Each structure stands twice: as C-alpha cells, then as structure tokens.
C-alpha cells in the first residue's frame, strides 16, 4: 500500500474508531466512517506500520559512506559529486553542554521520529533507552545519538539514500550530504509517493494519438522571443504496474514484426496503428532489398490498408460514432471530418451533465443536416440550434454518425496516394517506438520531492530544528542547471531588466525551483506584459493640458480611470485562464486532490465547534485590528482639526493673547508632528501584533493541506494590510476635505484651480510609495548580501584563529550560511497593494502605470537574483495556480471600480463644485454610477472563460490518451464479500472504463473493518 502522513490516522487503522488523542469510541461517528472509506478507497495503507515499512531488502542496502564513529569525530571528509540535500547538525561545545531531563528527552524524540522508528530504536539499543528514561542525558550525547539514528534511517533499508558527510571549516558543525541515484530505489520510492509523471511523446505515437501543443505566445507572434509551442501530454500517477503493463503491451505489438499474418491481424483489429505501419514499412524495405516482389506487393497492399484504417480513425472513429461539441469553444462539426448530412444518424443539444435526456435537451437532427446542406458552420450554441434548453448550464452538441462499413475503409491504391503515405511516415522511426516508455525520465525536481516526502514520513525535520538539534535542512544547488538561469534569467544589466516579460524561462524555473516559485514569476511576467499598453497610453496624459481643451482633458482622465478598472478585470480573468492552462501543462490540475494531509488533520476534527470557533475568532481579530486603526485615525483627524482651529483663533488676536491659551494653539507644528508620528507608530505596532497573533490562530485552524492554510492566512493578511495601506489615500481623497479642508492649487498657472492640496498629497504619496518599496527591495538585497559576506568572513577568521586556516570553505558550507527562502507571500502582498493603487488612483496620477511597470521590471530581476545568489535553494513545492491571490485580484476589481467612480463624482471637477450639485444628488449619482461600473467590470471579466477552448480540447484528448495508454491495465478491488453493495471480492474494473465509477458511496452500516485497493483505481 502507499504511505500515510505522520501521525498515522488511527481512526482508519483500528477496528474501533479512535480519535487522534483520547479513548476509543464505542460507536464510529459518521465523519469517521467517511474518513475510513475515503482513505481506503484512495489506496492508503490501513496500518501505520505500512507507512514506514522498509523499501529494500538486506542485499539491496547500499554501502555506507562513513561510519558513525567518524561522524562524531573531528576528521574532515572531502565529498565530491552531485548531492541533493544537506542537513547541518551543530556540535555542542563542553562549556555549552547541559543536561536534558528524562521526560523532556522522551518527548523530544517522540516529536522527531515516526513511531515505528522509535520502536525499532528501542529494540536495538535497550540499554541506552533504559538509561535515558531513568536519568536523561547530556545535550551533546543526544545530538550524537540523533545524528546516528538519522544516518541509520536514511542510508538503511527504509530509504536507501547515499550519505556523505563533512565537517565545517571551523569544525562547529557536521554537514550530512544526501543523494538518491540508484534507479531501482528511485522506482520503489516513486511507486509509493503521490507523484504525477509526464508521459512521453513516443507513448502517444505508439497508441496512435497526436499530442496537442500550446498556442504560440504573444512574444512569439510578434517576433520578440523564440519560445516555440510546447507539447501537452497527459500526466499520470507513477505506478510500477502501469509502467510494466505498457511495456507488456509494447512487446506484444512488436513481437509481430516479421510475421505477415500477425501484422495483418493487428491491422484488422485496428490496434497500435502507428507501430504496425512502421513495421510494415520496414518489412517492405527488407523484401524490396531481397528482391522478393510478391512479398513486397503483399506488404504494400497491407500498408495501404493500415493507412486507410489509421486515416479513417483519425477523421471519423467508427467505434466512437458520437462526436461531442462543447459550448463556447471553436469546435465545428466540419473539423471532425463530417462530409455531409448523409453521415448524420441523429443529433441532440442540451445540458452537458444529462446527455440524450429529453427533459434537459432536444433533438436537432434536422437542424444539423440543414446547416450542413447550407454549408454553414455547425457549433454548440443556442443561437445556431434555435433556443437554450438549459439556461445557466454548460451545454453540449452530440452528433451520432452513421455506422461505417468496411467498404468505407477501402481506399485507392494509386501510386500517388502510396507515395504521399510513404512521405508522411518518412520522419518516423521504428527504433524510437521500440525505446518508448510510458513515463519520462525522472527530473531532479521529482527526485527532490520523493526524497523530501520519504524523509518527512520518517523524520520530523521541523521538530529537530525547533529543539536545537538541527541547524538547517535544504536542497543543494546544481551548478550545471543553474548556469543557464544565471546567464539570462537573473541578469541585472539593462538588457536583462528590459528583456521581454514573456514565458521563455517558465519551464526552466519550474524544473529547478518547483511550481510555487514558477507561478509567482509567471504572474509577475504577465502583469508586466499587460502594463505595457496602459503605460503607453499614459504618456499622452503628460501633455493633455497643452494639447487638449479643459473639457476634453477631463473626459480623457475619466475614461482612462474607468478603463483601468476594466483592464484589471480582463487581466484577472485572463490570468485565471492562463494559470489553468499552466496547471494542466505542469500536471498541477489535480494537485489539491493528491497532496498529503497536514499532520494532525482529521475530518472529524474539522467539524468540531472548537475549530469553527477558532476560525471565527481569527476573523474577529481581523476586524478588531481594522476598527482600532480606523478609530485611532478618526481621533487623530479630530485632534488635528482642533489644532488648526485653535491656531487660527490664536492668530486672530492682535496682542497674541487669544481666547484659546492651550499649548497646541501656540505650537501647532510640534503637536502636528506628534499627531502624524503617532499614527505611524500605531500602524507599526498593529502590524507587529498582527504578525504574532495571526500565525498562532492559523496553526490552530486545522486546515487539511498547506495550501489551504496558506490561502486562509493570505486573505486575512490582505484585509488587514490593505486597510493599513489604503486608508491614508482614502482619507486624503474623501475625508480630509471635510475635516481639515484642502487649499486650491493652480498647478498649470492658467487660473483654473483644477487641483488642491489633498490631490497633490495623493500624488506625492503615490510616488513615495513606489520609490520606498523599490528602494526597500534593493536595500534589503544589499543587506542580505552583506550578511552573507560577513558570515563567510567570520567563518574564515574563526578558522584562522583556531589554526585551521588550511581547511577549505566549501560551496556546501557557503549555502548553509545563506538565509532561508522566506516564501512568496510578502512579495505578493506588496505587489497586490501596488496594483490596487495603480487602478484606484490612475485618474489622479495616470503616469503611475509607467512607474509601476519600471518598478516591477527591476523588482522581478532583483528577486530572481536573490533566489540564486543570496538565499538557499527552496524546496520544490507544488501549487495549483496562485491560490487565494486570485480572489484578492477580484476584490481589487470591485474596489477600484467603486473608488474610481467616487473620485470622479466627489473629488474631480466639474462634479465636485462647478456644476453646483447638492450632496444628496451626488450620492444618488454615485450609487447609480458605481452599480453600472460594477456591471461593466463583471461583464468584461465574463468575456474570458476560466478554461479556454484550446485547453478544453487538450483535456478531452488527455481523457482519450489516459484510456488508450492504460487500456490493458486491470485494477483489482479486494473487499469483504457482500459488504460494498454490488461489489464482490476479486472483482476487476478496466482502467479504460474509469469514468463509469465517478464516485463510490459506502453506507455507514456496511463499512468493513478492512477496505483496501491493492493497486488503486483513479478516483
């Protein structure tokens, strides 16, 4: 069975449902029953011991690189070659050594190792465990024992890794180097991991499927990049049985080579069309070379017959007979090889989820035939078919073809047709298909994930670092894969900064850093690409007052402001479509379903009142922070207004002895500065306290996956931070004119007071925000670079002072001294805040789009440079899109629409005062205008569907490819007889028919004690 996350789900493994902590339940809860069925049907092990079972036999155990005793000594061991991971253990100095109590020690070891590892450790070293349970031990001894146990686990039969080691230059740390290179061990670990692998193009060719490609990028169409469209084969979960079945299918087909009757039988069965054609072509060449004319003619006729079958199957599959055309796609019936109305048996148009159902669709046979007679395009649309049978639901057009007889398959054997067919197959080689495999070779990112997954099931690295027994744990950089990225991707030269923000580096970044990092850079590149057009238009606004009349300039400002809201809506929808396509391309479209659960998560715990209360309280804390910041800002505004009022009263008295003798009346500047800085201090304190409280609440919310936990915290962080950042601008635009007042400003010197001090403050603050942000990014990079240099310098000085100056400061030690990658949340948050400022206040400062574009172009290169030169290599984490940041962008669309309309009506002329509108009339205008603007934004967003028509075609082809590639694989479900309704023991389900079982419901009273899938059916 496959592995289960630690701690083991005891309510699944025991006959009586047992909660994670507590006595066994006498009666299983409904949530517990659902958990049993789900985990069992997903193919997970039903015993916690299976999750940590040895992978290798004693004969397969690799030789040890270093003995345990040498690891504890001062010997320096030079390590060469490619290593994947590094674990840095501190060496405790005698002066810093301390006693660890027995209870604390046992708890620490229980946190750091899986239960099975503790049991086997106790059996092997009974004397040591008896001693430490009674007396405890010193920290240095505990560190040594933990390090030895880690080496035992990693290089033993449980993992089969290869272990090297080295001592740091100043000999205060021991660095374990870990790698996984043996192919059989990689296959065994991959078979137990939830790893999706990309299928090969040769496997597609073998089963006669043409692999679709991505559409050409905008940069490619404009000639700015050389990025070619990429192939989009399906991703399949790595299964050794699937790989073996494909090899068996391939060998079965190729075994007929040289046999005329065997090849003829394959042609008639219409199986493996491509390899059959290539084998016949080879036999034709052999017969021609040997002068066997009759045999050559026989194979030639068979070659024509095989091509006829393949060509007919490509255009109209006689077995399928039903063509599906989906709504909102570019699919047409003519593109499916239909010649005319005589090929149509029947047609139906209706709800996609209820095919051929008369209640949710209607017969359109005559309509389709009439369209074909009139030479019109036949598509799945209500306009073409007459009316909408299922409003609001996805629809499909089903067309059943007339059954094709054998005479339809016969094709002319003319020499011209034969030569054309020979030319078509000239580029294909049979040797390539002989070497075809189901899966592509393992990439380094796959090996890193397998290693991390395997170690995480046996060792809790986080607990080891928390208890101070491990300094760091990280994947090592690969120089050969890093050099191409250094040359082009991270260049800080002007040519590198101004390079086209396309997707030319996406695949390389994904294969080196993983999908989480890759999706961040794809989002930044798409944002910069979309900012080019509004930046170009904003250049016109620099001369709008000189080239246009006042009325035209105002109209242009309003149009640009509202168009930026539509721009953001279109960008959000188009990126959702793009990320869905990228997820399909990288095999992340089912990532959230296959990812492992977090330790401690159980379905029944998520349904408890305690967890619901904690999640609600987290939001309560969010609104408390917002309310506190708003109340403090309101009090500060009132205080500043009173200062101004008292100061004016004081100035009106000719003797200087005003009726208001308060200190703030005579010293308004001092008290104004106190008020200003008090708001800043309050914001900083709020952010500091939020950074402490929010992670604690998030850790208690009992989320199933790391992505769910991250998304939950992202939404709350953005709500708090957006208020902190946006409130000063909202205050200057809408509140300050009524509380403190704004002085009119004739900025253009034409006597028209088009601006005021509040608008000028907004412009200055916008510029200052972007400048400070970019400066902070650059300064932080320089500070981290200086910290890295100082750590290396301190290490070398320590080596020289201790007389170990001859020791080498290796690249591995250099990476261990670097800072850990802090994640992408902070980057996303800053960029989303800036994106909101660009779209909300573009009417006040249109050139902010240019500033944002230049800032982003510099920042994306700086972040990439930091990722390679300053930070440790991050673990290659998978991710489906950008997560909750999509909802943040959708929220910014609405906020920008409301704010832009408010600026036009309440802040900008002529609505503000020139037209003399009453406040009640302005409010009515605002409510109507912002509703209309929100409708426009939603309409623009709806023009771009989440999944494009091309992606839909690829997904359909993936379904066909999955069925054909795994058509001969049979999965067995072993259950107790009579316990799962219609299923009986030893029944089998063909993988090609997996769509017939979209779900399985198990009544609580029928749940058996053991329910397992021996190999796992795709669910």
Coordinates of N, CA and C in Angstrom, one line a residue, residues 841-916:
X841 N -6.2 55.0 -8.3 CA -5.9 56.4 -8.4 C -5.2 56.8 -9.7
X842 N -5.5 56.1 -10.7 CA -4.9 56.4 -12.0 C -5.5 57.7 -12.6
X843 N -6.7 58.1 -12.2 CA -7.2 59.4 -12.7 C -6.5 60.6 -12.0
X844 N -5.9 60.4 -10.9 CA -5.2 61.5 -10.2 C -3.7 61.5 -10.7
X845 N -3.1 60.4 -10.9 CA -1.7 60.3 -11.4 C -1.7 59.2 -12.5
X846 N -2.0 59.5 -13.8 CA -2.0 58.5 -14.8 C -0.7 57.9 -15.0
X847 N 0.4 58.7 -14.8 CA 1.8 58.1 -15.1 C 2.2 57.1 -14.0
X848 N 1.3 56.8 -13.1 CA 1.7 55.8 -12.1 C 1.8 54.4 -12.7
X849 N 1.2 54.2 -13.9 CA 1.3 52.9 -14.6 C 2.7 52.7 -15.1
X850 N 3.3 53.8 -15.6 CA 4.7 53.7 -16.0 C 5.7 53.5 -14.9
X851 N 5.4 54.1 -13.7 CA 6.2 53.9 -12.5 C 6.1 52.5 -12.1
X852 N 4.9 52.0 -12.1 CA 4.7 50.6 -11.6 C 5.4 49.6 -12.6
X853 N 5.3 49.8 -13.9 CA 6.0 48.9 -14.8 C 7.5 48.9 -14.6
X854 N 8.1 50.1 -14.5 CA 9.6 50.2 -14.3 C 10.0 49.5 -13.0
X855 N 9.2 49.8 -11.9 CA 9.5 49.2 -10.6 C 9.4 47.7 -10.7
X856 N 8.4 47.2 -11.4 CA 8.2 45.7 -11.4 C 9.3 45.0 -12.3
X857 N 9.7 45.7 -13.4 CA 10.8 45.1 -14.2 C 12.1 45.0 -13.4
X858 N 12.3 46.0 -12.6 CA 13.6 45.9 -11.8 C 13.4 44.9 -10.7
X859 N 12.2 44.9 -10.0 CA 12.0 44.0 -8.9 C 12.0 42.6 -9.2
X860 N 11.5 42.2 -10.4 CA 11.4 40.8 -10.8 C 12.8 40.2 -11.0
X861 N 13.8 41.1 -11.5 CA 15.2 40.6 -11.7 C 15.9 40.6 -10.3
X862 N 15.6 41.5 -9.4 CA 16.2 41.5 -8.1 C 15.8 40.3 -7.3
X863 N 14.5 39.9 -7.3 CA 14.0 38.7 -6.6 C 14.7 37.5 -7.2
X864 N 14.7 37.4 -8.5 CA 15.4 36.2 -9.1 C 16.9 36.2 -8.8
X865 N 17.5 37.3 -8.7 CA 19.0 37.3 -8.4 C 19.1 36.9 -6.9
X866 N 18.3 37.4 -6.0 CA 18.3 36.9 -4.6 C 18.1 35.4 -4.5
X867 N 17.2 34.9 -5.3 CA 16.9 33.5 -5.2 C 18.0 32.6 -5.5
X868 N 18.9 33.1 -6.4 CA 20.1 32.2 -6.8 C 21.3 32.5 -6.0
X869 N 21.6 33.8 -5.7 CA 22.9 34.2 -5.2 C 22.9 34.4 -3.7
X870 N 21.7 34.7 -3.1 CA 21.7 35.1 -1.7 C 20.9 34.0 -0.8
X871 N 19.8 33.5 -1.3 CA 19.0 32.6 -0.5 C 19.5 31.1 -0.8
X872 N 19.1 30.3 0.2 CA 19.3 28.8 0.0 C 18.2 28.4 -1.1
X873 N 18.5 27.3 -1.7 CA 17.5 26.8 -2.7 C 16.3 26.4 -2.0
X874 N 15.1 26.9 -2.4 CA 13.9 26.4 -1.7 C 13.5 25.0 -2.1
X875 N 12.7 24.4 -1.2 CA 12.2 23.0 -1.5 C 11.2 23.2 -2.7
X876 N 11.2 22.3 -3.7 CA 10.4 22.4 -4.8 C 8.9 22.0 -4.5
X877 N 8.2 23.0 -4.0 CA 6.8 22.8 -3.6 C 5.9 22.9 -4.8
X878 N 4.9 22.0 -4.9 CA 3.8 22.1 -5.9 C 2.7 23.0 -5.5
X879 N 2.1 23.6 -6.5 CA 1.0 24.5 -6.3 C 0.1 24.6 -7.5
X880 N -1.2 24.7 -7.3 CA -2.1 24.8 -8.4 C -2.5 26.3 -8.6
X881 N -1.8 27.0 -9.5 CA -2.1 28.4 -9.7 C -1.5 29.3 -8.6
X882 N -2.1 30.5 -8.3 CA -1.6 31.4 -7.3 C -2.4 31.4 -6.1
X883 N -3.4 30.4 -6.0 CA -4.2 30.3 -4.8 C -5.1 31.4 -4.6
X884 N -5.2 31.9 -3.3 CA -6.2 32.9 -2.9 C -5.9 34.2 -3.4
X885 N -4.8 34.4 -4.0 CA -4.5 35.8 -4.6 C -5.4 36.1 -5.8
X886 N -6.0 35.1 -6.4 CA -7.0 35.3 -7.4 C -8.2 36.1 -6.8
X887 N -8.6 35.6 -5.7 CA -9.8 36.3 -5.0 C -9.4 37.7 -4.6
X888 N -8.1 37.9 -4.2 CA -7.7 39.3 -3.9 C -7.8 40.2 -5.2
X889 N -7.3 39.7 -6.3 CA -7.4 40.5 -7.5 C -8.9 40.8 -7.9
X890 N -9.8 39.8 -7.7 CA -11.2 40.0 -8.0 C -11.8 41.1 -7.0
X891 N -11.3 41.1 -5.8 CA -11.8 42.1 -4.8 C -11.2 43.5 -5.3
X892 N -10.0 43.5 -5.7 CA -9.4 44.8 -6.2 C -10.2 45.4 -7.4
X893 N -10.7 44.5 -8.2 CA -11.5 44.9 -9.4 C -12.7 45.7 -8.9
X894 N -13.4 45.2 -7.9 CA -14.6 45.9 -7.3 C -14.2 47.2 -6.6
X895 N -13.2 47.1 -5.8 CA -12.7 48.2 -5.0 C -12.3 49.4 -6.0
X896 N -11.6 49.0 -7.0 CA -11.1 50.0 -8.0 C -12.3 50.7 -8.7
X897 N -13.3 49.9 -9.0 CA -14.5 50.5 -9.7 C -15.2 51.5 -8.8
X898 N -15.4 51.1 -7.5 CA -16.1 52.0 -6.6 C -15.3 53.2 -6.3
X899 N -14.0 53.1 -6.1 CA -13.1 54.2 -5.8 C -13.0 55.2 -7.0
X900 N -12.8 54.6 -8.2 CA -12.7 55.5 -9.4 C -14.0 56.3 -9.6
X901 N -15.1 55.7 -9.4 CA -16.4 56.5 -9.6 C -16.5 57.5 -8.5
X902 N -16.1 57.2 -7.3 CA -16.1 58.2 -6.2 C -15.2 59.3 -6.4
X903 N -14.0 59.1 -7.0 CA -13.1 60.2 -7.3 C -13.7 61.1 -8.4
X904 N -14.3 60.5 -9.4 CA -14.9 61.3 -10.5 C -16.0 62.2 -9.9
X905 N -16.8 61.7 -9.0 CA -18.0 62.5 -8.6 C -17.7 63.4 -7.4
X906 N -16.9 63.0 -6.5 CA -16.7 63.7 -5.2 C -15.4 64.6 -5.2
X907 N -14.4 64.2 -6.0 CA -13.1 64.8 -5.9 C -12.8 65.6 -7.1
X908 N -13.1 65.1 -8.3 CA -12.7 65.8 -9.6 C -13.7 66.8 -10.1
X909 N -13.3 67.8 -10.7 CA -14.2 68.7 -11.4 C -14.6 68.2 -12.7
X910 N -15.8 68.5 -13.2 CA -16.7 69.6 -12.7 C -17.8 69.1 -11.7
X911 N -17.8 67.8 -11.4 CA -18.9 67.3 -10.5 C -18.7 67.8 -9.1
X912 N -17.5 68.1 -8.7 CA -17.2 68.5 -7.3 C -17.9 69.8 -6.9
X913 N -17.7 70.8 -7.7 CA -18.3 72.1 -7.3 C -18.8 72.9 -8.5
X914 N -18.2 72.8 -9.7 CA -18.5 73.7 -10.8 C -20.0 73.5 -11.2
X915 N -20.5 72.3 -11.2 CA -21.9 72.2 -11.5 C -22.9 72.5 -10.4
X916 N -22.4 72.7 -9.2 CA -23.2 73.1 -8.1 C -24.2 72.1 -7.7

